[in-house]
Tab-separated table of C-alpha atoms in Angstrom:
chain	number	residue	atom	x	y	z
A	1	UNK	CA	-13.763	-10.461	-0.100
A	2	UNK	CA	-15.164	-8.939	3.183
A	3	UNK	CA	-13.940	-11.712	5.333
A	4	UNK	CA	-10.126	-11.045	4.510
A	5	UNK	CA	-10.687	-7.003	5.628
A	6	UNK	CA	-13.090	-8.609	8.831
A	7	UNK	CA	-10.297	-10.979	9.512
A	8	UNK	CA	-7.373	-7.894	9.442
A	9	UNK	CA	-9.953	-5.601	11.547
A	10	UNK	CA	-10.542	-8.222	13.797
A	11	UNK	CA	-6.917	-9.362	14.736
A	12	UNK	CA	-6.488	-5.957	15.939
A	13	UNK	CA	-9.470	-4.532	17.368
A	14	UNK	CA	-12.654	-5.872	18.710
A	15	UNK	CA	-15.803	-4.870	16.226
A	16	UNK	CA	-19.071	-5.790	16.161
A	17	UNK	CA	-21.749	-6.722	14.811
A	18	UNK	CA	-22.683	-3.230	13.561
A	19	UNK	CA	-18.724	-2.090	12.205
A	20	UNK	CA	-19.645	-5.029	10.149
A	21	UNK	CA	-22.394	-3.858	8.704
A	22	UNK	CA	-20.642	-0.362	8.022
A	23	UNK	CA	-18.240	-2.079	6.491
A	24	UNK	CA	-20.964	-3.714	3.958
A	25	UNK	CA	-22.193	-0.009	3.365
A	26	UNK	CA	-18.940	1.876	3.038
A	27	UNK	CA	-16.467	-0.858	1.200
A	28	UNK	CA	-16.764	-1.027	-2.871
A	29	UNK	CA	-15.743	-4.277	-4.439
A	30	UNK	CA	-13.009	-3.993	-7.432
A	31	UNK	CA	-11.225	-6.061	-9.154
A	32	UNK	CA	-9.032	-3.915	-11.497
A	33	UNK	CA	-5.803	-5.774	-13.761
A	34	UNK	CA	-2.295	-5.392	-13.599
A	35	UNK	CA	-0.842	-2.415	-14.470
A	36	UNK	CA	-3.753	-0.123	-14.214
A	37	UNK	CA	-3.538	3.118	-12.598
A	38	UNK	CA	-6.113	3.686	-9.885
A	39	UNK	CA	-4.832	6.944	-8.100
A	40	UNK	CA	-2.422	9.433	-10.121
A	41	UNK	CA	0.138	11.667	-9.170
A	42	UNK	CA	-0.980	15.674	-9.070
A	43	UNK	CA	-4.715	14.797	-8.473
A	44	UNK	CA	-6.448	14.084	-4.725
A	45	UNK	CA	-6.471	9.982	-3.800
A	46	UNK	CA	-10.018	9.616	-3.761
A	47	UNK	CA	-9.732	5.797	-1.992
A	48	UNK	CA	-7.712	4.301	0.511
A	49	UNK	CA	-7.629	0.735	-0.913
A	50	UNK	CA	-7.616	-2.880	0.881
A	51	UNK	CA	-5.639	-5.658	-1.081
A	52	UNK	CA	-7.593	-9.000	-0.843
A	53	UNK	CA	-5.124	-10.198	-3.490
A	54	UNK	CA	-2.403	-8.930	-5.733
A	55	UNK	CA	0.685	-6.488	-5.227
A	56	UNK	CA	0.115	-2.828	-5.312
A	57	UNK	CA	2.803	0.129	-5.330
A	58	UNK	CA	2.844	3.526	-5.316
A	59	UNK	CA	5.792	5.437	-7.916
A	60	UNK	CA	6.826	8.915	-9.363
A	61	UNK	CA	8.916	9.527	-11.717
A	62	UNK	CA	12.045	11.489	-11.231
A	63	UNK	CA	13.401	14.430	-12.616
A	64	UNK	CA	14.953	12.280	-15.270
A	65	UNK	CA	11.858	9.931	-16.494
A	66	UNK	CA	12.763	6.880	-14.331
A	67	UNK	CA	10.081	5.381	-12.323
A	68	UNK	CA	10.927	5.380	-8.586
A	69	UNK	CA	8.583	2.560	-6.715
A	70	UNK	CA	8.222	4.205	-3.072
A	71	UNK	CA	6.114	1.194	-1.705
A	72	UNK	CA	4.621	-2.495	-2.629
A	73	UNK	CA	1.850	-3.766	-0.687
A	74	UNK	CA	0.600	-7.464	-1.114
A	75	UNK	CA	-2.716	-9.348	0.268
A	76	UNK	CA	-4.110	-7.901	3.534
A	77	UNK	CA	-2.832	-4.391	3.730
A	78	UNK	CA	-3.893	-1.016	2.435
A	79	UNK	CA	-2.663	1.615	0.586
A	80	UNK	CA	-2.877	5.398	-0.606
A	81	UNK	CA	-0.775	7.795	-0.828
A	82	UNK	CA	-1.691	8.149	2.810
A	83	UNK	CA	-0.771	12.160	4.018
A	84	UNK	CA	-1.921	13.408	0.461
A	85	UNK	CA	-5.139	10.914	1.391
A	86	UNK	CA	-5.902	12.213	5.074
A	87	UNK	CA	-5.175	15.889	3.959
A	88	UNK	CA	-6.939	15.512	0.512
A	89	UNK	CA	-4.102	17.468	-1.264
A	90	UNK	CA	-2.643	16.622	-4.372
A	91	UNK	CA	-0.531	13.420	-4.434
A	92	UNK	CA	2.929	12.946	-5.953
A	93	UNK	CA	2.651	9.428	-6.517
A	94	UNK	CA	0.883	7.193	-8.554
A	95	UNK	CA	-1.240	4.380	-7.293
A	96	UNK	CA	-0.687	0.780	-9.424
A	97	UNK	CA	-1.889	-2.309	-9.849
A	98	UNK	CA	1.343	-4.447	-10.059
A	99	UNK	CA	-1.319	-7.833	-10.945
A	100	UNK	CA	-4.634	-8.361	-11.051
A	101	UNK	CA	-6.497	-7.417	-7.869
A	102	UNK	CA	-8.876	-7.974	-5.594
A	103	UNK	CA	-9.486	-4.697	-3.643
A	104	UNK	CA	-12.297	-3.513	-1.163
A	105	UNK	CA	-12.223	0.772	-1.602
A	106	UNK	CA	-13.250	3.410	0.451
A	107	UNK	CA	-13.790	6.773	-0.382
A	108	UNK	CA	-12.741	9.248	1.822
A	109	UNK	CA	-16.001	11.049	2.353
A	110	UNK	CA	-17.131	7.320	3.071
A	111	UNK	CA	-14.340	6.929	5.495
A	112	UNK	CA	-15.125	10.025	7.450
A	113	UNK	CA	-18.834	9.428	7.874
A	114	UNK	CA	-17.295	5.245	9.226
A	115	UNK	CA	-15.006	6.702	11.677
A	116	UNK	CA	-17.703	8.946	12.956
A	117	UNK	CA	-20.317	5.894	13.295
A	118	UNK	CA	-17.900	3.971	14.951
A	119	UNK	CA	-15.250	4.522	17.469
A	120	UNK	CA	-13.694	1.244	16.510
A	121	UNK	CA	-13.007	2.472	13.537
A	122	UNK	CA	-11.597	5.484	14.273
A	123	UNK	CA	-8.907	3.060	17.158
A	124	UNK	CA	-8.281	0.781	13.583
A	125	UNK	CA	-7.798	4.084	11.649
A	126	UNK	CA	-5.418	5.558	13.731
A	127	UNK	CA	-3.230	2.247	13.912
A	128	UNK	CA	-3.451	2.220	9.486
A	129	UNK	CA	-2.229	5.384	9.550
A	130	UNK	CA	0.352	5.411	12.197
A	131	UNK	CA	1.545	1.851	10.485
A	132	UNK	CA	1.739	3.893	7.180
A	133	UNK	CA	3.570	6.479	8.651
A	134	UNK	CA	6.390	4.055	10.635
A	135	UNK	CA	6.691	2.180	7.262
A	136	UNK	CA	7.569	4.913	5.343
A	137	UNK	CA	10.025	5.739	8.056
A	138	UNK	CA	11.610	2.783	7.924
A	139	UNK	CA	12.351	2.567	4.225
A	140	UNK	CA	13.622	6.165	4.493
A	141	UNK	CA	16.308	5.022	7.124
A	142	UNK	CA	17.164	1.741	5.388
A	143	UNK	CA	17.877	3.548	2.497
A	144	UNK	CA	19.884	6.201	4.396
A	145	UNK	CA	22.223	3.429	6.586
A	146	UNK	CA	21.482	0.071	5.023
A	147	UNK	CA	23.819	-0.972	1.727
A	148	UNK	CA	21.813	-2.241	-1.051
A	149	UNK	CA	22.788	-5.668	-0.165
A	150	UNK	CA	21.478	-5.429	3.174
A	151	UNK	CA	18.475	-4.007	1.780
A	152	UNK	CA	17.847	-6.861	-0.719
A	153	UNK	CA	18.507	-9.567	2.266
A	154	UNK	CA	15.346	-7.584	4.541
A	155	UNK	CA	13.625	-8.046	2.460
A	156	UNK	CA	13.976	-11.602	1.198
A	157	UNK	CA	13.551	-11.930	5.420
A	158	UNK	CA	10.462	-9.938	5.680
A	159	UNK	CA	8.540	-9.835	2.545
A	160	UNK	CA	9.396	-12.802	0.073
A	161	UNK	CA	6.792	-12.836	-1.235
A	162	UNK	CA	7.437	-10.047	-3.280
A	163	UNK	CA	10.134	-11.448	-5.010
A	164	UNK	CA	7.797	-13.663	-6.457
A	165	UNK	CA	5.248	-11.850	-7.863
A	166	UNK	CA	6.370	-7.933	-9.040
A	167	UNK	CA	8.818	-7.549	-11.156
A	168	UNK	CA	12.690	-7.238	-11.205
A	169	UNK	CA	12.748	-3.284	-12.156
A	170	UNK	CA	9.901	-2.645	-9.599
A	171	UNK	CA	11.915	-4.447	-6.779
A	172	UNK	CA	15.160	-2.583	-7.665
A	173	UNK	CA	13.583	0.694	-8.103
A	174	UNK	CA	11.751	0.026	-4.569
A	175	UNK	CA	15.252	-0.600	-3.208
A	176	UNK	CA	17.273	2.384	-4.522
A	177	UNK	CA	18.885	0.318	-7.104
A	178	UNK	CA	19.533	-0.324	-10.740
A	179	UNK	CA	17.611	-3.502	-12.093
A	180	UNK	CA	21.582	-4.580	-13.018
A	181	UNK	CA	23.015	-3.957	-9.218
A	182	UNK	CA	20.245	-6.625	-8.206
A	183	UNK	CA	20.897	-8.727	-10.594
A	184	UNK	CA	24.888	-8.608	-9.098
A	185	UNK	CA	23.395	-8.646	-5.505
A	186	UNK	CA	21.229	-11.860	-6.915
A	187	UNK	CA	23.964	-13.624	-8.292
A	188	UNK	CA	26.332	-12.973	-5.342
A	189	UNK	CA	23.564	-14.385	-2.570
């Protein structure tokens, strides 16, 4: 499982030898199933999470008991709730397993003491968390001036393979929709 976060590290910054044995020392090996919880809302994210397989999102639920899906993240990416991560305050999402998993964790007192060892990983870091920030950015503009359709088609053209591996309600909750307004969308594609 180390290979697929060496391999991500790697095609963006140089490490060595010794970030890679950090990594041994700080990275815990999980492999939780789908639909477990690993981070809930109103409590501190204690990990910020690698995906070496499965689909991951984070969700609330609104002021009227629906489940809003704010992000999915598939093989080689991480996730947290990110600011309520780096800022260790209480986070208003929930952190889910959409499948089963294969994860590599990091706590964040672990993640601290890493950056400080290494100044690679505090460049590799920096780029998660800016990434993580520009992400969320993104979705909140495409939801803003993008029509559900258009939303649908980016991501068909950016990440398909979500649409074969989380679930209908998941994808139309991540896209502002009703599960039935997809299904419409669907049909009319």
């Amino acid at each position: 499982m180390l290979d697929n976060l060496l391999d991500t590290i790697s095609n963006t910054i140089q490490i060595t030898s010794t970030d890679i044995e950090l990594c041994r020392i700080y990275f815990e090996a999980i492999e939780p199933h789908r639909n477990n919880i690993l981070e809930e809302q109103e409590k501190k994210p204690q990990h910020l999470y690698f995906i070496v397989s499965g689909f991951m999102c984070l969700f609330y639920h609104d002021e009227n008991g629906d489940e809003v899906t704010t992000k999915i993240s598939g093989s080689n990416s991480f996730i947290t709730s990110f600011l309520s991560f780096i800022h260790q305050k209480n986070a208003k999402e929930n952190l889910q397993c959409i499948t089963d998993c294969e994860l590599l964790k990091i706590s964040h007192s672990n993640l601290v003491k890493l950056i400080d060892e290494s100044e690679n990983f505090k460049k590799f870091s920096l780029i998660i968390f800016e990434e993580a920030i520009t992400s969320t950015e993104i979705r909140a503009n495409d939801l803003a001036t993008l029509s559900a359709e258009e939303r649908y088609k980016k991501l068909i053209k950016e990440q398909p393979e979500i649409l074969q591996n989380v679930p209908v309600q998941q994808i139309a909750s991540f896209l502002g929709i009703k599960p039935e307004s997809l299904s419409r969308i669907r049909r009319k594609i």
